Short mmCIF file of C-alpha atoms in Angstrom, two decimals:
data_model
loop_
_atom_site.label_atom_id
_atom_site.label_comp_id
_atom_site.label_asym_id
_atom_site.label_seq_id
_atom_site.Cartn_x
_atom_site.Cartn_y
_atom_site.Cartn_z
CA MET A 1 40.24 -4.88 6.62
CA ARG A 2 38.65 -5.52 9.89
CA ASN A 3 37.45 -1.95 10.26
CA GLU A 4 36.10 -1.88 6.80
CA GLU A 5 34.13 -5.09 7.47
CA LEU A 6 32.74 -3.55 10.77
CA LYS A 7 31.63 -0.36 8.83
CA ARG A 8 30.00 -2.46 6.16
CA ASN A 9 28.16 -4.50 8.82
CA VAL A 10 27.02 -1.26 10.47
CA TRP A 11 25.66 0.05 7.15
CA ILE A 12 23.90 -3.23 6.42
CA GLU A 13 22.35 -3.31 9.87
CA LYS A 14 21.13 0.17 9.50
CA LEU A 15 19.63 -0.57 6.08
CA ASN A 16 17.84 -3.55 7.72
CA ASP A 17 16.48 -1.30 10.37
CA PHE A 18 15.12 1.13 7.87
CA SER A 19 13.60 -1.70 5.83
CA GLU A 20 11.83 -2.89 8.93
CA LEU A 21 10.75 0.63 9.82
CA VAL A 22 8.77 1.07 6.57
CA MET A 23 8.08 -2.75 6.18
CA PHE A 24 9.68 -2.56 2.80
CA LYS A 25 8.52 -5.92 1.64
CA HIS A 26 4.94 -4.68 1.77
CA SER A 27 5.65 -2.61 -1.21
CA VAL A 28 3.96 -5.58 -3.00
CA PHE A 29 0.62 -3.98 -2.24
CA SER A 30 1.18 -0.81 -4.29
CA LEU A 31 3.65 -1.61 -7.05
CA PRO A 32 1.56 -4.00 -9.14
CA PHE A 33 -1.22 -1.52 -9.64
CA ILE A 34 0.94 1.40 -10.70
CA PHE A 35 2.38 -0.95 -13.36
CA ILE A 36 -1.09 -2.23 -14.33
CA ALA A 37 -2.16 1.32 -14.96
CA MET A 38 1.05 2.13 -17.08
CA LEU A 39 0.62 -1.09 -19.08
CA VAL A 40 -3.04 -0.43 -19.83
CA ALA A 41 -2.33 3.24 -20.65
CA ALA A 42 0.44 2.42 -23.01
CA TYR A 43 -1.75 -0.29 -24.61
CA LEU A 44 -4.69 2.07 -25.22
CA ASP A 45 -2.54 4.88 -26.30
CA THR A 46 -0.19 3.11 -28.79
CA GLY A 47 -1.49 -0.46 -29.08
CA SER A 48 1.63 -1.82 -27.27
CA GLY A 49 1.80 -2.33 -23.54
CA TRP A 50 5.37 -1.35 -23.24
CA PHE A 51 5.90 2.12 -21.92
CA GLY A 52 9.75 2.13 -22.04
CA TRP A 53 12.65 1.53 -19.62
CA LYS A 54 12.89 5.17 -18.55
CA LEU A 55 9.15 5.12 -17.21
CA LEU A 56 9.73 1.75 -15.68
CA LEU A 57 12.64 3.08 -13.71
CA LEU A 58 10.97 6.36 -12.66
CA GLY A 59 7.78 4.62 -11.86
CA THR A 60 9.40 2.15 -9.59
CA VAL A 61 11.41 4.98 -7.88
CA ALA A 62 8.27 7.17 -7.54
CA ALA A 63 6.24 4.26 -5.95
CA VAL A 64 8.94 3.28 -3.48
CA SER A 65 9.87 6.85 -2.39
CA ALA A 66 6.10 7.68 -1.92
CA ARG A 67 5.52 4.72 0.20
CA ASN A 68 8.66 5.27 2.14
CA PHE A 69 7.52 8.78 2.84
CA ALA A 70 4.10 7.68 3.99
CA MET A 71 5.54 4.96 6.20
CA GLY A 72 8.19 7.28 7.59
CA VAL A 73 5.55 9.87 8.57
CA ASN A 74 3.43 7.17 10.08
CA ARG A 75 6.12 5.66 12.19
CA TYR A 76 7.53 9.04 13.31
CA LEU A 77 4.19 10.48 14.50
CA ASP A 78 2.86 7.17 15.92
CA ARG A 79 5.83 6.67 18.40
CA ASP A 80 3.74 7.58 21.36
CA ILE A 81 1.13 4.94 20.29
CA ASP A 82 3.45 2.22 19.18
CA ILE A 83 5.35 2.24 22.48
CA LEU A 84 2.17 1.24 24.43
CA ASN A 85 1.10 -1.54 21.99
CA PRO A 86 2.75 -5.00 22.67
CA ARG A 87 2.44 -5.64 18.93
CA THR A 88 4.42 -2.55 17.85
CA ARG A 89 6.81 -1.62 20.69
CA ASN A 90 9.67 -3.42 19.04
CA ARG A 91 9.59 -1.32 15.94
CA PRO A 92 12.87 0.55 15.04
CA SER A 93 11.16 3.84 15.60
CA VAL A 94 10.27 2.89 19.13
CA ASP A 95 13.29 0.89 20.49
CA GLY A 96 15.90 3.44 19.32
CA ARG A 97 17.35 1.63 16.47
CA VAL A 98 16.30 4.52 14.15
CA SER A 99 16.53 7.92 15.89
CA ASP A 100 14.04 10.74 15.59
CA THR A 101 16.55 12.82 13.56
CA GLN A 102 17.18 9.87 11.14
CA MET A 103 13.51 9.45 10.62
CA VAL A 104 12.96 13.08 9.79
CA LEU A 105 15.82 12.98 7.29
CA PHE A 106 14.47 9.77 5.83
CA ILE A 107 11.10 11.48 5.30
CA LEU A 108 12.49 14.66 3.79
CA VAL A 109 14.86 12.67 1.45
CA ASN A 110 12.06 10.48 0.11
CA ALA A 111 9.71 13.47 -0.44
CA LEU A 112 12.45 15.20 -2.32
CA VAL A 113 13.11 12.13 -4.43
CA PHE A 114 9.46 11.75 -5.18
CA ILE A 115 9.03 15.43 -6.27
CA GLY A 116 12.17 15.19 -8.34
CA VAL A 117 11.09 12.02 -10.17
CA ALA A 118 7.60 13.55 -10.76
CA TYR A 119 9.41 16.52 -12.39
CA LEU A 120 11.26 14.14 -14.61
CA ILE A 121 8.09 12.36 -15.75
CA ASN A 122 5.84 15.26 -16.89
CA ALA A 123 4.23 18.42 -15.92
CA LEU A 124 1.02 17.02 -14.51
CA ALA A 125 2.90 14.49 -12.33
CA PHE A 126 5.04 17.34 -10.98
CA ALA A 127 1.90 19.43 -10.23
CA LEU A 128 0.28 16.55 -8.38
CA SER A 129 3.33 15.51 -6.37
CA ILE A 130 2.94 17.76 -3.34
CA PRO A 131 -0.89 17.13 -3.07
CA ILE A 132 -0.14 13.38 -3.26
CA LEU A 133 2.38 13.67 -0.45
CA LEU A 134 -0.01 15.57 1.72
CA VAL A 135 -2.68 12.66 1.19
CA LEU A 136 -0.16 10.06 1.92
CA GLY A 137 0.79 11.85 5.28
CA ALA A 138 -2.89 12.26 6.33
CA TYR A 139 -3.59 8.68 7.39
CA THR A 140 -1.66 9.00 10.70
CA PHE A 141 -3.76 11.97 11.77
CA PHE A 142 -7.15 10.67 10.75
CA LYS A 143 -6.93 7.62 13.03
CA ARG A 144 -6.73 9.99 15.99
CA PHE A 145 -10.24 11.44 15.42
CA SER A 146 -12.01 9.44 12.68
CA ALA A 147 -12.82 5.82 11.98
CA MET A 148 -12.56 6.73 8.24
CA ALA A 149 -8.78 6.30 8.63
CA HIS A 150 -9.09 2.94 6.85
CA LEU A 151 -10.55 4.66 3.77
CA ILE A 152 -7.77 7.30 3.91
CA LEU A 153 -5.20 4.45 3.78
CA GLY A 154 -7.18 3.03 0.83
CA VAL A 155 -7.07 6.35 -0.96
CA SER A 156 -3.25 6.54 -0.33
CA LEU A 157 -2.67 3.26 -2.27
CA GLY A 158 -5.39 4.13 -4.67
CA LEU A 159 -3.31 6.92 -5.91
CA ALA A 160 -0.82 4.42 -7.27
CA PRO A 161 -2.79 3.61 -10.58
CA ILE A 162 -3.63 7.33 -10.96
CA ALA A 163 -0.03 8.09 -10.87
CA GLY A 164 0.76 5.36 -13.38
CA VAL A 165 -1.61 6.71 -16.01
CA VAL A 166 -0.49 10.27 -15.50
CA ALA A 167 3.13 9.04 -16.07
CA VAL A 168 2.26 7.32 -19.47
CA SER A 169 -0.45 9.59 -20.85
CA GLY A 170 -0.26 12.92 -18.96
CA GLU A 171 -3.90 12.80 -18.00
CA ILE A 172 -6.35 11.09 -15.51
CA THR A 173 -8.61 8.76 -17.46
CA ALA A 174 -12.01 7.35 -16.44
CA TRP A 175 -10.81 3.83 -16.42
CA SER A 176 -7.92 4.72 -14.06
CA VAL A 177 -10.35 6.24 -11.63
CA TRP A 178 -12.41 2.88 -11.60
CA LEU A 179 -9.24 1.02 -11.09
CA ALA A 180 -8.14 3.31 -8.28
CA ALA A 181 -11.50 3.04 -6.52
CA GLY A 182 -11.15 -0.71 -6.68
CA VAL A 183 -7.73 -0.41 -5.01
CA MET A 184 -9.07 1.96 -2.37
CA PHE A 185 -11.81 -0.42 -1.20
CA TRP A 186 -9.40 -3.40 -1.49
CA VAL A 187 -6.85 -1.76 0.73
CA ALA A 188 -9.47 -0.35 3.14
CA GLY A 189 -11.10 -3.83 3.45
CA PHE A 190 -7.94 -5.79 4.19
CA ASP A 191 -6.88 -2.90 6.65
CA LEU A 192 -10.16 -3.51 8.61
CA LEU A 193 -9.35 -7.25 8.91
CA TYR A 194 -5.83 -6.42 10.00
CA SER A 195 -7.06 -3.87 12.51
CA LEU A 196 -9.07 -6.55 14.36
CA GLN A 197 -5.74 -7.35 16.09
CA ASP A 198 -5.81 -3.89 17.78
CA MET A 199 -9.52 -3.66 18.46
CA GLU A 200 -9.06 -3.74 22.32
CA PHE A 201 -5.95 -1.55 22.28
CA ASP A 202 -7.76 1.03 20.18
CA LYS A 203 -10.58 1.15 22.60
CA ALA A 204 -8.32 1.43 25.64
CA ASN A 205 -6.41 4.31 24.09
CA ASN A 206 -9.20 6.30 22.43
CA LEU A 207 -8.08 5.57 18.89
CA HIS A 208 -10.61 5.54 16.17
CA SER A 209 -11.04 2.48 14.08
CA ILE A 210 -14.05 0.62 12.76
CA PRO A 211 -13.28 -2.53 14.82
CA SER A 212 -13.10 -0.50 18.05
CA LYS A 213 -16.26 1.35 17.25
CA PHE A 214 -18.48 -1.43 15.73
CA GLY A 215 -16.95 -4.68 16.97
CA ALA A 216 -15.46 -7.70 15.12
CA LYS A 217 -18.73 -9.09 13.66
CA LYS A 218 -19.81 -5.76 12.05
CA THR A 219 -16.23 -5.18 11.01
CA MET A 220 -16.13 -8.43 9.17
CA LEU A 221 -19.41 -7.45 7.34
CA ILE A 222 -18.12 -3.95 6.41
CA ALA A 223 -14.80 -5.58 5.11
CA ARG A 224 -16.85 -7.96 2.94
CA ALA A 225 -18.93 -4.97 1.59
CA PHE A 226 -15.73 -3.09 0.73
CA HIS A 227 -14.33 -6.01 -1.12
CA LEU A 228 -17.67 -6.51 -2.94
CA MET A 229 -17.21 -2.92 -3.99
CA THR A 230 -13.60 -3.73 -5.11
CA VAL A 231 -14.82 -6.45 -7.43
CA ILE A 232 -17.43 -4.11 -8.87
CA PHE A 233 -15.19 -1.21 -9.48
CA TRP A 234 -12.42 -3.48 -11.07
CA THR A 235 -15.14 -4.90 -13.32
CA VAL A 236 -16.14 -1.43 -14.37
CA PHE A 237 -12.44 -0.70 -15.08
CA VAL A 238 -12.32 -3.68 -17.42
CA VAL A 239 -15.43 -2.56 -19.20
CA SER A 240 -14.34 1.16 -19.34
CA ALA A 241 -10.97 0.37 -20.68
CA GLN A 242 -12.52 -2.09 -23.23
CA LEU A 243 -10.28 -4.94 -22.21
CA GLY A 244 -10.75 -8.56 -22.87
CA ILE A 245 -10.76 -12.05 -21.44
CA TRP A 246 -7.54 -11.94 -19.69
CA ALA A 247 -8.47 -8.72 -17.79
CA GLU A 248 -11.85 -10.30 -16.96
CA SER A 249 -10.00 -13.28 -15.62
CA ALA A 250 -7.87 -10.92 -13.41
CA VAL A 251 -11.06 -9.72 -11.69
CA VAL A 252 -12.48 -13.25 -11.26
CA PHE A 253 -9.23 -14.46 -9.68
CA ALA A 254 -9.16 -11.43 -7.44
CA ALA A 255 -12.67 -12.11 -6.30
CA LEU A 256 -11.73 -15.73 -5.48
CA MET A 257 -8.58 -14.64 -3.55
CA LEU A 258 -10.64 -12.12 -1.53
CA THR A 259 -13.19 -14.80 -0.70
CA TYR A 260 -10.37 -16.94 0.43
CA GLU A 261 -9.03 -14.14 2.57
CA HIS A 262 -12.38 -13.76 4.46
CA TYR A 263 -12.60 -17.55 4.88
CA LEU A 264 -9.28 -17.50 6.61
CA VAL A 265 -9.96 -14.62 9.00
CA ASN A 266 -13.59 -15.72 9.67
CA LYS A 267 -12.41 -19.14 10.57
CA ASP A 268 -9.52 -18.14 12.84
CA PHE A 269 -8.39 -14.71 13.78
CA THR A 270 -4.94 -16.01 14.26
CA LYS A 271 -4.74 -16.31 10.44
CA ILE A 272 -4.96 -12.61 10.06
CA ASP A 273 -1.32 -12.21 9.11
CA ARG A 274 -1.59 -14.95 6.57
CA ALA A 275 -4.63 -13.34 5.02
CA PHE A 276 -3.10 -9.84 5.16
CA PHE A 277 0.32 -10.53 3.84
CA THR A 278 0.17 -13.70 1.81
CA VAL A 279 -3.13 -13.45 0.08
CA ASN A 280 -3.09 -9.65 -0.64
CA GLY A 281 0.63 -9.83 -1.66
CA TYR A 282 -0.17 -12.44 -4.36
CA LEU A 283 -3.39 -10.71 -5.55
CA GLY A 284 -1.61 -7.74 -6.91
CA PHE A 285 0.84 -9.89 -8.79
CA VAL A 286 -1.90 -12.21 -10.21
CA PHE A 287 -3.79 -9.27 -11.33
CA LEU A 288 -0.64 -7.94 -13.01
CA PHE A 289 0.13 -11.19 -14.63
CA PHE A 290 -3.26 -11.32 -16.26
CA ILE A 291 -2.98 -7.63 -17.46
CA ILE A 292 0.47 -8.45 -19.06
CA LEU A 293 -1.29 -11.32 -20.84
CA GLU A 294 -4.02 -8.97 -21.95
CA VAL A 295 -1.70 -6.29 -23.41
CA ALA A 296 0.80 -8.76 -24.86
#
C-alpha cells in the first residue's frame, strides 16, 4: 500500500508540474470563444444553439490539446530566455521538474491528439489542423526578431472561433472572421499590458516587444487602440451574424471590462496580474453567458 501511495503521489506531482508548465488554468482565455462560435454556428444553421455532445467533447479536447502544444513549444524553446528572467526562472521547464525529453514527448502527443480530433470532426478541420499547429508554434520565434509577436499570439487564440465554426458548419463564415479578429486584438492588447512587466528585461536581452521598443506610455496607448478594435470587431460580428439584444449586451459588458482592465493597469503596474488573469478570464465567460442567452 505504501509503494502504491508513493507512486500515486509521484504521478500527481508530475501532473501538477505539467499543469504549471502550460499554465493550464489559463485555458479560460481560449475555451469560451470556441464555444461561442459553435453555439452561434449551430443557432444559425439549425435554429438551435445546441451542437451535440460529440462536438462538445471533441471541441474541448481540440482546444486543450492545441493550447498544450503551443505552450509546450513556447516553454521548450524559451528555456534559454526563461532561466535569465527572475519572473520565469522557477518554471518547470527551467528548474528541471520537467525534462527536455518529457517536454518534446508532451508536444508530440498533443499535436497528434489535435490532428486526430480534427480528423474525427470533419475534412476541413483535418486539412487545417497542421497549418493551425504551425501558426501556434510561431509565436516563440517571432519575439526573437519582431515586436509583432503580440499580434501573432492574438492570431493563435483568434483561431479558436474559426475552429469552432469549422467544427459545426464545415466552413469559415464571415461572422466568425469578425469574431476571431476581435479575439486577436483582445489577446494582443492584454499581452501588451502583461509584457510591461518584462520591458527592461527585454531591452537588456535584445528581445523584441512593443514595450521594450516604444516604452510604457506608448504601449498603454497601443493596447487601448487594440481593445477599441476588439469592441469594433465584436460589434461587427453581432451585426454580421444578425444576433440580438443579448449578443449586443455581451459586447457592451466586454467593453466595460476592458475599460476596467486599463484603469487597473494605468493606476498601478503592480495590478497587471489582476488585470491579466482575473478580468480577462471573466470576460470570456461573461461573453459566453450572454451568447447562451441569445441562442437559447
